[in-house]
mmCIF file of C-alpha atoms in Angstrom:
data_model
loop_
_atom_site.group_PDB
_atom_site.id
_atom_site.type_symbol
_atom_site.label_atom_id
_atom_site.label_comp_id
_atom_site.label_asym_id
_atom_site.label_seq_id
_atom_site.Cartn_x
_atom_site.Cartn_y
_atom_site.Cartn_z
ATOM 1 C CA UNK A 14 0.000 0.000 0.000
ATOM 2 C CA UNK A 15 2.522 2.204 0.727
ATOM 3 C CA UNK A 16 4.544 1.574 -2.422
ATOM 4 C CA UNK A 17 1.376 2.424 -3.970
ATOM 5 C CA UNK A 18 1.019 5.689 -2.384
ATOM 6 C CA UNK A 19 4.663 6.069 -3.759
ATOM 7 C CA UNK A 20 4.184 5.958 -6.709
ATOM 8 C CA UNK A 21 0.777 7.829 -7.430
ATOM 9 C CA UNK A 22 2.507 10.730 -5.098
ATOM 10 C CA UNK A 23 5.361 10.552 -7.830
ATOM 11 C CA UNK A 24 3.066 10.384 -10.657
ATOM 12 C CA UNK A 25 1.578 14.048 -9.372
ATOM 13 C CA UNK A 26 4.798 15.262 -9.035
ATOM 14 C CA UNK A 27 5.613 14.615 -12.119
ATOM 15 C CA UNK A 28 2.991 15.858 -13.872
ATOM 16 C CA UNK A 29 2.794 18.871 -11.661
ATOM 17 C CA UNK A 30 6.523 19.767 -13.170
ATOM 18 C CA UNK A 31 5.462 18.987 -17.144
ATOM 19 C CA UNK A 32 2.391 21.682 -16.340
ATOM 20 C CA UNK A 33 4.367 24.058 -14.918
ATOM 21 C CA UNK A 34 6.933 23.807 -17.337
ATOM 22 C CA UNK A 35 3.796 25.167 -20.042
ATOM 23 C CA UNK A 36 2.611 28.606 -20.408
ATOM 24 C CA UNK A 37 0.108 29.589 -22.589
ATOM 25 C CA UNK A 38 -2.485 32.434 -23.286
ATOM 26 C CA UNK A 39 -5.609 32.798 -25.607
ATOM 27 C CA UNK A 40 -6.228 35.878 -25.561
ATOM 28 C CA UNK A 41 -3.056 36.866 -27.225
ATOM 29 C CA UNK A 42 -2.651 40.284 -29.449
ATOM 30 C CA UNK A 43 -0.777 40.454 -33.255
ATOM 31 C CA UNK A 44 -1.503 43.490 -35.481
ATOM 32 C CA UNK A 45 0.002 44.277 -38.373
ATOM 33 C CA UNK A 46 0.722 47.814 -40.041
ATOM 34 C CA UNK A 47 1.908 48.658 -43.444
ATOM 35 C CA UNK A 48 2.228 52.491 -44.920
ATOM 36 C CA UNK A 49 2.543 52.388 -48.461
ATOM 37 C CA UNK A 50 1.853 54.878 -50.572
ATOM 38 C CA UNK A 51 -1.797 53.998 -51.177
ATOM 39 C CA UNK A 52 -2.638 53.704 -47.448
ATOM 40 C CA UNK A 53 -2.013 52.791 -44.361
ATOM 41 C CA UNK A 54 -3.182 49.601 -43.590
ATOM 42 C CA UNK A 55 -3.906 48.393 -39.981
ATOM 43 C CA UNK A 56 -5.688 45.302 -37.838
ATOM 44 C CA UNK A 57 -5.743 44.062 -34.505
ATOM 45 C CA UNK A 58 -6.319 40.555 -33.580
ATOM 46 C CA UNK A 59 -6.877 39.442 -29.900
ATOM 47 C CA UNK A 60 -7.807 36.193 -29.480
ATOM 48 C CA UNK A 61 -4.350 34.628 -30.398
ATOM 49 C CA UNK A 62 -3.239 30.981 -29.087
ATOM 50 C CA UNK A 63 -0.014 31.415 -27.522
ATOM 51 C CA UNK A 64 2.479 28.133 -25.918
ATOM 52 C CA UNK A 65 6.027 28.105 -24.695
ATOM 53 C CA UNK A 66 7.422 25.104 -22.926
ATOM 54 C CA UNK A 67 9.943 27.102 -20.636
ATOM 55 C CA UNK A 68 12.042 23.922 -20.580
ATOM 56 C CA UNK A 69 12.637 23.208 -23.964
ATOM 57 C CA UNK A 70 12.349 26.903 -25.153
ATOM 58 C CA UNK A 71 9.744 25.595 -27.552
ATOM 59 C CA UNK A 72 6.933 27.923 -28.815
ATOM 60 C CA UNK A 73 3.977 28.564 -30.944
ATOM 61 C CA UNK A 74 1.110 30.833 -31.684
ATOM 62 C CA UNK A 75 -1.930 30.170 -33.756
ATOM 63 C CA UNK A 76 -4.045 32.984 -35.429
ATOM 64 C CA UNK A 77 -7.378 32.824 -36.914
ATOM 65 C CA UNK A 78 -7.047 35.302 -39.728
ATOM 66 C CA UNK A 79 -11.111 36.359 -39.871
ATOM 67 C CA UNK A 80 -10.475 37.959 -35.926
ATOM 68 C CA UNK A 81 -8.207 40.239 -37.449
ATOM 69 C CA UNK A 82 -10.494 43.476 -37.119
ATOM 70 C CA UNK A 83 -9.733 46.638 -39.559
ATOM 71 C CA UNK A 84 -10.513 50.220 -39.507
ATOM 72 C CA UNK A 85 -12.121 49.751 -42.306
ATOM 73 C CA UNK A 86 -14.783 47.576 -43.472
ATOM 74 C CA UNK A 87 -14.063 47.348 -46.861
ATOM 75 C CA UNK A 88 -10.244 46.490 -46.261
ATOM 76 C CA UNK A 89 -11.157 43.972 -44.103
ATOM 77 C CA UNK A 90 -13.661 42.371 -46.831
ATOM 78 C CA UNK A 91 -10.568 42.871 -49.497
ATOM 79 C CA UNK A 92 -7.998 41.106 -46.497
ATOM 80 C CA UNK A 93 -10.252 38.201 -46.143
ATOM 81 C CA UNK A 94 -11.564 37.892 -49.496
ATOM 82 C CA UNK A 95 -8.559 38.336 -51.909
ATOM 83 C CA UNK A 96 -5.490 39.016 -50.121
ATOM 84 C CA UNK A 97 -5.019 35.733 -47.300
ATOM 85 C CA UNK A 98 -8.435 34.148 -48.547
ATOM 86 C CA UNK A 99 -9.471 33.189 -44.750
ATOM 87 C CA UNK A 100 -11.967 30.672 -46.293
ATOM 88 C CA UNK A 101 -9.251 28.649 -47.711
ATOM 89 C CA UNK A 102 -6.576 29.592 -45.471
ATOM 90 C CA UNK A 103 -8.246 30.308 -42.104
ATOM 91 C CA UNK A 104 -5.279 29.784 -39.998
ATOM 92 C CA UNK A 105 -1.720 31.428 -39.590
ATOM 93 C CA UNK A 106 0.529 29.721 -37.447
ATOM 94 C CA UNK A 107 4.300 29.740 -36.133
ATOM 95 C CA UNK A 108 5.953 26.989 -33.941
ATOM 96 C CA UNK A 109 9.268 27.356 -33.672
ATOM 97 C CA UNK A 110 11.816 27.539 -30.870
ATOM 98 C CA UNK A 111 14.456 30.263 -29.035
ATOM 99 C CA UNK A 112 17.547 29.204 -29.821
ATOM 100 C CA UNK A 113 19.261 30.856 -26.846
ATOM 101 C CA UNK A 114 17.569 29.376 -24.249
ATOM 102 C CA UNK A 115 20.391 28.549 -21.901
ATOM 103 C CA UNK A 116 20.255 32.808 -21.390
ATOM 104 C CA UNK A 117 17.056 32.666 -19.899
ATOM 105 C CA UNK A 118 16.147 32.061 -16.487
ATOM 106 C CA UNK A 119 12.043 31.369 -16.969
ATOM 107 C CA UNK A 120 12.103 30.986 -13.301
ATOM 108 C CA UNK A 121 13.708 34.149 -12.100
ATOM 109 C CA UNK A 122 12.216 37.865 -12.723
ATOM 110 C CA UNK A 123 13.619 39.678 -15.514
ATOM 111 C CA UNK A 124 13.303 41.070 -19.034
ATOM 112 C CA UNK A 125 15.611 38.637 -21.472
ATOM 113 C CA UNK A 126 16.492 39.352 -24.974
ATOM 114 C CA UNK A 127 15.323 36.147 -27.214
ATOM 115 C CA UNK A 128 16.651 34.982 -30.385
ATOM 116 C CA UNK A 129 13.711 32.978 -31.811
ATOM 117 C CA UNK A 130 13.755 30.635 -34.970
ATOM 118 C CA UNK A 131 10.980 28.684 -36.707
ATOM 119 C CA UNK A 132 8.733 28.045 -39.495
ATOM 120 C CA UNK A 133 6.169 30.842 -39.790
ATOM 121 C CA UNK A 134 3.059 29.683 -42.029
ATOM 122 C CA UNK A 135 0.798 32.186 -43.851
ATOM 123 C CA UNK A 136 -1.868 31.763 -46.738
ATOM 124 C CA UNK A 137 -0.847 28.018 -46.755
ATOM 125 C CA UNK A 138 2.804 29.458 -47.333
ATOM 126 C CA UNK A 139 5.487 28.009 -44.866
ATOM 127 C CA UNK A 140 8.942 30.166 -44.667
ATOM 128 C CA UNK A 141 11.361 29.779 -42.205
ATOM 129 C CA UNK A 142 12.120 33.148 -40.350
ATOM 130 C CA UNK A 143 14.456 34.300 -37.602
ATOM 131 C CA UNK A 144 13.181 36.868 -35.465
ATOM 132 C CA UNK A 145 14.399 38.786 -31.805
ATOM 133 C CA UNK A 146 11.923 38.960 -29.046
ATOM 134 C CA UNK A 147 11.721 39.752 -25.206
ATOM 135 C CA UNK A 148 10.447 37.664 -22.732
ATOM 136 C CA UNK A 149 9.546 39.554 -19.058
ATOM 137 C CA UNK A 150 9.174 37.331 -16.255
ATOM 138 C CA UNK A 151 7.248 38.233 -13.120
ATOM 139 C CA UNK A 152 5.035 37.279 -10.748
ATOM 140 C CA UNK A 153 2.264 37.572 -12.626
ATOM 141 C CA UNK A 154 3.637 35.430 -15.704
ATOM 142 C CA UNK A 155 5.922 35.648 -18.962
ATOM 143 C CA UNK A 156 5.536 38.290 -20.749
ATOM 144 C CA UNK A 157 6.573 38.229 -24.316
ATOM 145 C CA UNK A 158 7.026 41.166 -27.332
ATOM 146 C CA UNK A 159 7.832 40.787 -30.492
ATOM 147 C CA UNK A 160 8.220 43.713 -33.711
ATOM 148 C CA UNK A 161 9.416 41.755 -36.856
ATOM 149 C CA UNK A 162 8.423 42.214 -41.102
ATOM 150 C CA UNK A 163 7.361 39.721 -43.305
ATOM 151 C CA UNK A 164 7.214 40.507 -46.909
ATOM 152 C CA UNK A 165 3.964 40.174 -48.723
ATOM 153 C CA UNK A 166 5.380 38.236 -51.587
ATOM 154 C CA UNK A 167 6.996 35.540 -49.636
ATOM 155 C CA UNK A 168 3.662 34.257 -48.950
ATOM 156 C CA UNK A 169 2.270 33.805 -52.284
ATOM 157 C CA UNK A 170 -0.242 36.816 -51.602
ATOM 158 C CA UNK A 171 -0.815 38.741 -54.502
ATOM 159 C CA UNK A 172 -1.324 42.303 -55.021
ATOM 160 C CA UNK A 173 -4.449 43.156 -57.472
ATOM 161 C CA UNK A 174 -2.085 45.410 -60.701
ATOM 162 C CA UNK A 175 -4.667 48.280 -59.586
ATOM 163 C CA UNK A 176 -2.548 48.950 -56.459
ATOM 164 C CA UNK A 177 0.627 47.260 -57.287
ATOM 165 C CA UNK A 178 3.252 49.488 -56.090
ATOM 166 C CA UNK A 179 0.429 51.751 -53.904
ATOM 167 C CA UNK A 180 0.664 48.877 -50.975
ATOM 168 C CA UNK A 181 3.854 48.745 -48.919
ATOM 169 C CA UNK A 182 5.266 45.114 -49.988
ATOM 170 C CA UNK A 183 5.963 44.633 -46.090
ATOM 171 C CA UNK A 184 4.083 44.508 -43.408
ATOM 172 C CA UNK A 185 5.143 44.957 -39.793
ATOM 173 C CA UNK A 186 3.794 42.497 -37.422
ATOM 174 C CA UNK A 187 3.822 42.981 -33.426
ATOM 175 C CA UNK A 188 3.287 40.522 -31.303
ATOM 176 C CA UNK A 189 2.252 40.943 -27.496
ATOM 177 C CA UNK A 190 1.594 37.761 -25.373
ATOM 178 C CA UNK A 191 0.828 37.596 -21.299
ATOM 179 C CA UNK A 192 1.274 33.581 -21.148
ATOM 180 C CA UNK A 193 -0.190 31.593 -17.353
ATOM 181 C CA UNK A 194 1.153 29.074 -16.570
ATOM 182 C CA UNK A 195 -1.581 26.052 -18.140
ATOM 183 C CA UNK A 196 -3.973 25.058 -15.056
ATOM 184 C CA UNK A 197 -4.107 28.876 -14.219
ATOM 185 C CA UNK A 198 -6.182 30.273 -17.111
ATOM 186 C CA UNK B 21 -24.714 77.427 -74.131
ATOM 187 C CA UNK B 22 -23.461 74.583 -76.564
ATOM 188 C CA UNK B 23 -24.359 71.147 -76.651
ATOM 189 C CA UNK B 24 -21.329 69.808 -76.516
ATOM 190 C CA UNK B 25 -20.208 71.577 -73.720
ATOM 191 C CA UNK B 26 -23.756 70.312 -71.682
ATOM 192 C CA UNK B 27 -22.973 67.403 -72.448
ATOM 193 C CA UNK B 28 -19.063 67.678 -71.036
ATOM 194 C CA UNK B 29 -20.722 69.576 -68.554
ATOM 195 C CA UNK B 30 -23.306 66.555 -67.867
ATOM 196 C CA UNK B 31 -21.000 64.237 -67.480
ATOM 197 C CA UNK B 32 -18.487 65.366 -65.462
ATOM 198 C CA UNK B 33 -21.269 66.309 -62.701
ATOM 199 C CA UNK B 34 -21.998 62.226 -63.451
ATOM 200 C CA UNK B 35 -18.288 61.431 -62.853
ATOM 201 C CA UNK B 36 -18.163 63.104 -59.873
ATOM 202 C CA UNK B 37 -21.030 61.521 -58.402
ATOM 203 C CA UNK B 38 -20.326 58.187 -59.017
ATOM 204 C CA UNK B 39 -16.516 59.106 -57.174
ATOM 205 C CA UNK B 40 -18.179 60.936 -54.243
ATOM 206 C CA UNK B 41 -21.016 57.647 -54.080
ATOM 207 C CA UNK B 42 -17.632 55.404 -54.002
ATOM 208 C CA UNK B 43 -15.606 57.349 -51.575
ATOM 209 C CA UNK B 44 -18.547 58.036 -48.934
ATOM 210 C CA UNK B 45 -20.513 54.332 -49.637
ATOM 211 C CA UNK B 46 -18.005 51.429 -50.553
ATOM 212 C CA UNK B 47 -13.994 52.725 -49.340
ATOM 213 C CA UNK B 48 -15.643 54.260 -46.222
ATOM 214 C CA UNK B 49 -18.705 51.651 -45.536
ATOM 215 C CA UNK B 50 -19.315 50.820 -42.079
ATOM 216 C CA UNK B 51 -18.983 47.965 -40.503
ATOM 217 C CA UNK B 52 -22.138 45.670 -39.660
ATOM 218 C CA UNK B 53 -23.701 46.811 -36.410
ATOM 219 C CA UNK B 54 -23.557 42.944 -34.971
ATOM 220 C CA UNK B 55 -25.618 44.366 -32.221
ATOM 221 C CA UNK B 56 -28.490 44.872 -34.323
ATOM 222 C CA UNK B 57 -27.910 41.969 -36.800
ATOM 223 C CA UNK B 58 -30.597 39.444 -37.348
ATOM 224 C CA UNK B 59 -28.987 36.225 -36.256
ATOM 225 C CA UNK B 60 -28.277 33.562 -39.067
ATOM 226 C CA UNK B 61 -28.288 30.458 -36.862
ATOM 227 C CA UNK B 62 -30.017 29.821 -33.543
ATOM 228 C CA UNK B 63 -28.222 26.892 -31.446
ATOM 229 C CA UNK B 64 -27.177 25.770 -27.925
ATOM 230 C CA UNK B 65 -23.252 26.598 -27.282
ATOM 231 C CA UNK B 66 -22.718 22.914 -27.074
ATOM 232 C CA UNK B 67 -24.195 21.805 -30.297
ATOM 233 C CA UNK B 68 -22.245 24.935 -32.067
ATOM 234 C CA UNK B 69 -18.660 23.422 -30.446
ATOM 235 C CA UNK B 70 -19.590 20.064 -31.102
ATOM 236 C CA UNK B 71 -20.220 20.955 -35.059
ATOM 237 C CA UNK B 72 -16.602 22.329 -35.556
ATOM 238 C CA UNK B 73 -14.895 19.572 -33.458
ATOM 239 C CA UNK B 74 -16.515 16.678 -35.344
ATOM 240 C CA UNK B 75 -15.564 18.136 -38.658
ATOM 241 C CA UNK B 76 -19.115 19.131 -39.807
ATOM 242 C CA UNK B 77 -18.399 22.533 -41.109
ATOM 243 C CA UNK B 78 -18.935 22.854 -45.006
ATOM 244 C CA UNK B 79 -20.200 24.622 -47.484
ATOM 245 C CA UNK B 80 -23.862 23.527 -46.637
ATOM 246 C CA UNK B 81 -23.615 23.887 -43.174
ATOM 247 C CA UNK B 82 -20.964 26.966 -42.329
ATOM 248 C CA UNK B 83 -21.085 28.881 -39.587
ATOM 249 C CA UNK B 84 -17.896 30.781 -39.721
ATOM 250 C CA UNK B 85 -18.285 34.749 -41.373
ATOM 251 C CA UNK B 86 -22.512 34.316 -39.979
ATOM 252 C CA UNK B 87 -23.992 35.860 -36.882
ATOM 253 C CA UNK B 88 -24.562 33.078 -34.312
ATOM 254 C CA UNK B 89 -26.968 33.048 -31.514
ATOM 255 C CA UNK B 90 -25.692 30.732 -28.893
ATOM 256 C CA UNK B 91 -27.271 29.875 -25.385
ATOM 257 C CA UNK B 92 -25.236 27.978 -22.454
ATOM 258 C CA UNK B 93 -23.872 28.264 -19.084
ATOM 259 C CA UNK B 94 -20.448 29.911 -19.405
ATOM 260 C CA UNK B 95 -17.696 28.781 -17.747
ATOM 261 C CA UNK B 96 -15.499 31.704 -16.974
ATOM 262 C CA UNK B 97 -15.306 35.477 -18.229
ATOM 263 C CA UNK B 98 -11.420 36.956 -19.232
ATOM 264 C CA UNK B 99 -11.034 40.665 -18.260
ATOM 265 C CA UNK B 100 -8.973 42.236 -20.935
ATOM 266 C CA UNK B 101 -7.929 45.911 -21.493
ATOM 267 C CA UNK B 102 -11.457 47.361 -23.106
ATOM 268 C CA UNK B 103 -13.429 44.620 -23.169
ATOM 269 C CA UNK B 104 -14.281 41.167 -21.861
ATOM 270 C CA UNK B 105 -13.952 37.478 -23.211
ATOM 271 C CA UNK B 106 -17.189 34.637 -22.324
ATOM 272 C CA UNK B 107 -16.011 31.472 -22.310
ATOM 273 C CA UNK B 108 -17.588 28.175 -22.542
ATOM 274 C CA UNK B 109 -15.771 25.082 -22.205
ATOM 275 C CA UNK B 110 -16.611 21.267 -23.614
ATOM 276 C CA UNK B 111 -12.788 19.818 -23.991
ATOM 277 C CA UNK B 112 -9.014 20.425 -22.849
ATOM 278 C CA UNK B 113 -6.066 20.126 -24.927
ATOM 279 C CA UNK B 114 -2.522 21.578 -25.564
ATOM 280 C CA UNK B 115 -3.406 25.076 -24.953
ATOM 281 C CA UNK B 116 -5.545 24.085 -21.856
ATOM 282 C CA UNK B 117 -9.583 24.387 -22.092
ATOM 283 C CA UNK B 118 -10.978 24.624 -25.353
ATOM 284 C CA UNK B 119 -14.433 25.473 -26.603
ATOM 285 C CA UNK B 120 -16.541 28.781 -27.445
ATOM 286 C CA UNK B 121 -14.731 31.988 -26.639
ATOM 287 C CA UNK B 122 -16.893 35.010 -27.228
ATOM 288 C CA UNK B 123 -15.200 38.708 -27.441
ATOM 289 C CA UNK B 124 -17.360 41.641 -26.139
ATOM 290 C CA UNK B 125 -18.327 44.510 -27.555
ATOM 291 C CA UNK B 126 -17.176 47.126 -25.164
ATOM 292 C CA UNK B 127 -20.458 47.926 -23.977
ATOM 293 C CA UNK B 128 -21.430 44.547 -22.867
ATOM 294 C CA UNK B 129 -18.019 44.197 -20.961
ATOM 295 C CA UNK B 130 -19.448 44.915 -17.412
ATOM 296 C CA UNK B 131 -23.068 43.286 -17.730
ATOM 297 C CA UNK B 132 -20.457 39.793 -18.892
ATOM 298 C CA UNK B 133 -18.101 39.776 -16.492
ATOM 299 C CA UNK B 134 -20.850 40.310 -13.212
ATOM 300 C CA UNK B 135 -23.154 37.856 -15.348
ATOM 301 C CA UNK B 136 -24.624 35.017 -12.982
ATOM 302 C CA UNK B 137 -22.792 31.771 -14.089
ATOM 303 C CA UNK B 138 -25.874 29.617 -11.998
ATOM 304 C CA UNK B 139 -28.003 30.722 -15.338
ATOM 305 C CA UNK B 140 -28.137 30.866 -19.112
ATOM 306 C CA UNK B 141 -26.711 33.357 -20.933
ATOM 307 C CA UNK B 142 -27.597 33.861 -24.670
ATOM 308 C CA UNK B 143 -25.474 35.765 -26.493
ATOM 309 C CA UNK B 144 -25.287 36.864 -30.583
ATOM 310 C CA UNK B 145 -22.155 37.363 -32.156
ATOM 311 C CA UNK B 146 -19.965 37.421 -35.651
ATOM 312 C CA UNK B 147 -18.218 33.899 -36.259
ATOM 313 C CA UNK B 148 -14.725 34.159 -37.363
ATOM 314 C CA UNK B 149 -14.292 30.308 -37.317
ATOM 315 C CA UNK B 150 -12.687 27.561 -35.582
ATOM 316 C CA UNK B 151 -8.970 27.425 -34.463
ATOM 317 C CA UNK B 152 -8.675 23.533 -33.781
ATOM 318 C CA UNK B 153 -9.198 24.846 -30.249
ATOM 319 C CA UNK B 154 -11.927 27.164 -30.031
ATOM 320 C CA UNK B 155 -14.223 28.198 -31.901
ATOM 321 C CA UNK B 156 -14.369 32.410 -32.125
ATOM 322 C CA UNK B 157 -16.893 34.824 -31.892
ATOM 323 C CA UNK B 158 -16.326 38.515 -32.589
ATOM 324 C CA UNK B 159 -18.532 41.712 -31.691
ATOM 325 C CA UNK B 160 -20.985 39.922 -29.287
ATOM 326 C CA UNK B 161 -23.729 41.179 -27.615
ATOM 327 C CA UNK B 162 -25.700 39.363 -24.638
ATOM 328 C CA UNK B 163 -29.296 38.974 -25.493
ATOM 329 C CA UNK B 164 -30.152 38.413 -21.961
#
């Protein structure tokens, strides 16, 4: 019996360190902004799927692109519609992994500078990218920010020849996470 | 005055109609009020989760890009910066719980997050589709 006890007591331990070792948020926020000579074009997105394992520096982030939300409703219609065709393509993702991990202390309070690689997929479109970050720990979690540009054309997303040249051909994307540890959402 | 100056005349008053009509109606259009939007599908939050997790979503049956009506008992509400998130859960995976998550419009944020989780809620919202975790609502509004 009391081997038993053992062993379920090292079972919870043991799954009590995998959880903790997993932070994640869904209620994540990516925009994007471009400023060509057309127009500006901006969108917010808040309901982003966000996971790091803090042990093997792993990450990812998931995006649905129809909860990006535009100024304007007829940009949004033309985002959705021609640009990323969401119906086809409803999902942008990233998984990837910081690459200097060993720099990071996810258990001590801090702002760390990240060097972050990984595949980052867009309009069905997977390129491999290489991007800096910062991660904040604190009490109340890991922070994480992100500013990086991907370029229109590397993602098979074509311009209509109407407003070729009038759209900036790349977009800045910003990325700003507040990841729980999983249990605590 | 000549004709062919009415005429010029004529049309460029035309052409500058149709620009101003363009500018002020379709590049400047504003966005559906979801608040007031007549709901395209009527269902129980359970049956709406259960639809995108089983893979039933198609052509004939879609639910993303329509206004949903969904009734349930929530399961938690997030506070974020302007506005509040309802949550209903049916399943838990890699990114933790997973089912409905339901984004506020700004005005609704205070009536969702004191809303009593012992009853019902019914909210209507914009579907913006399923992420192979939850499925997303936009610009919702609780009906009561």
């Amino acid at each position: 019996m009391k081997k038993l006890t053992l062993v379920f007591i090292t079972m919870f331990a043991i799954a009590s360190m995998a959880t903790a070792q997993k932070y994640v948020t869904k209620n994540g926020k990516i925009s994007f902004y471009s400023d060509g000579p057309l127009e500006k074009i901006e969108a917010h997105n808040s309901q982003v799927n966000s996971a790091i394992n803090t042990e093997t520096g792993q990450l990812a982030f998931k995006v649905l692109m129809k909860s990006f939300i535009f100024e304007k409703a007829l940009m949004q219609e033309h985002f959705n519609e021609n640009y990323v065709e969401s119906d086809k393509f409803p999902n942008a993702t990233f998984r990837g992994k910081i690459t200097n991990a060993q720099k990071i202390d996810f258990t001590v309070n801090g702002s760390y500078e990240a060097d972050i690689e990984g595949e980052l997929t867009i309009h069905g479109i997977t390129q491999k990218v290489s991007e800096k970050g910062t991660f904040t720990v604190s009490n109340d979690g890991i922070k994480g920010d992100s500013k990086f540009f991907v370029k229109i054309a590397d993602y098979d997303i074509s311009i209509p020849g109407a407003v070729t040249g009038k759209i900036a051909e790349e977009i800045e994307i910003t990325v700003n996470v507040m990841l729980k540890p999983l249990g605590a959402l | 005055m000549k004709n062919w100056l009415k005429v010029f005349l004529f049309a460029g008053i035309v052409g500058l109609a149709a620009i101003a009509y363009m500018w002020f109606f379709m590049y400047n259009k504003p966005h559906t009020d979801y608040d007031k939007a007549t709901p395209d599908f009527i269902i129980s939050a359970n049956e709406c989760y259960n639809h995108f997790y089983n893979g039933q979503e198609s052509p004939d049956k879609a639910f993303t890009g329509k206004v949903l009506q969904l009734h349930g008992f929530l399961t938690s509400v997030d506070d974020l910066d302007s506005t509040a998130v309802i949550v209903f859960t049916y399943n838990e995976g890699m990114f933790g719980d997973e089912g409905i998550r339901c984004t506020l419009l700004p005005t609704y944020k205070d009536e969702g997050l004191n809303f009593d989780k012992s009853k019902s809620i019914t909210i209507k919202g914009f579907c913006s589709g399923y992420n192979d975790t939850d499925v997303i609502l936009e610009h919702c509004s609780i009906i009561n």
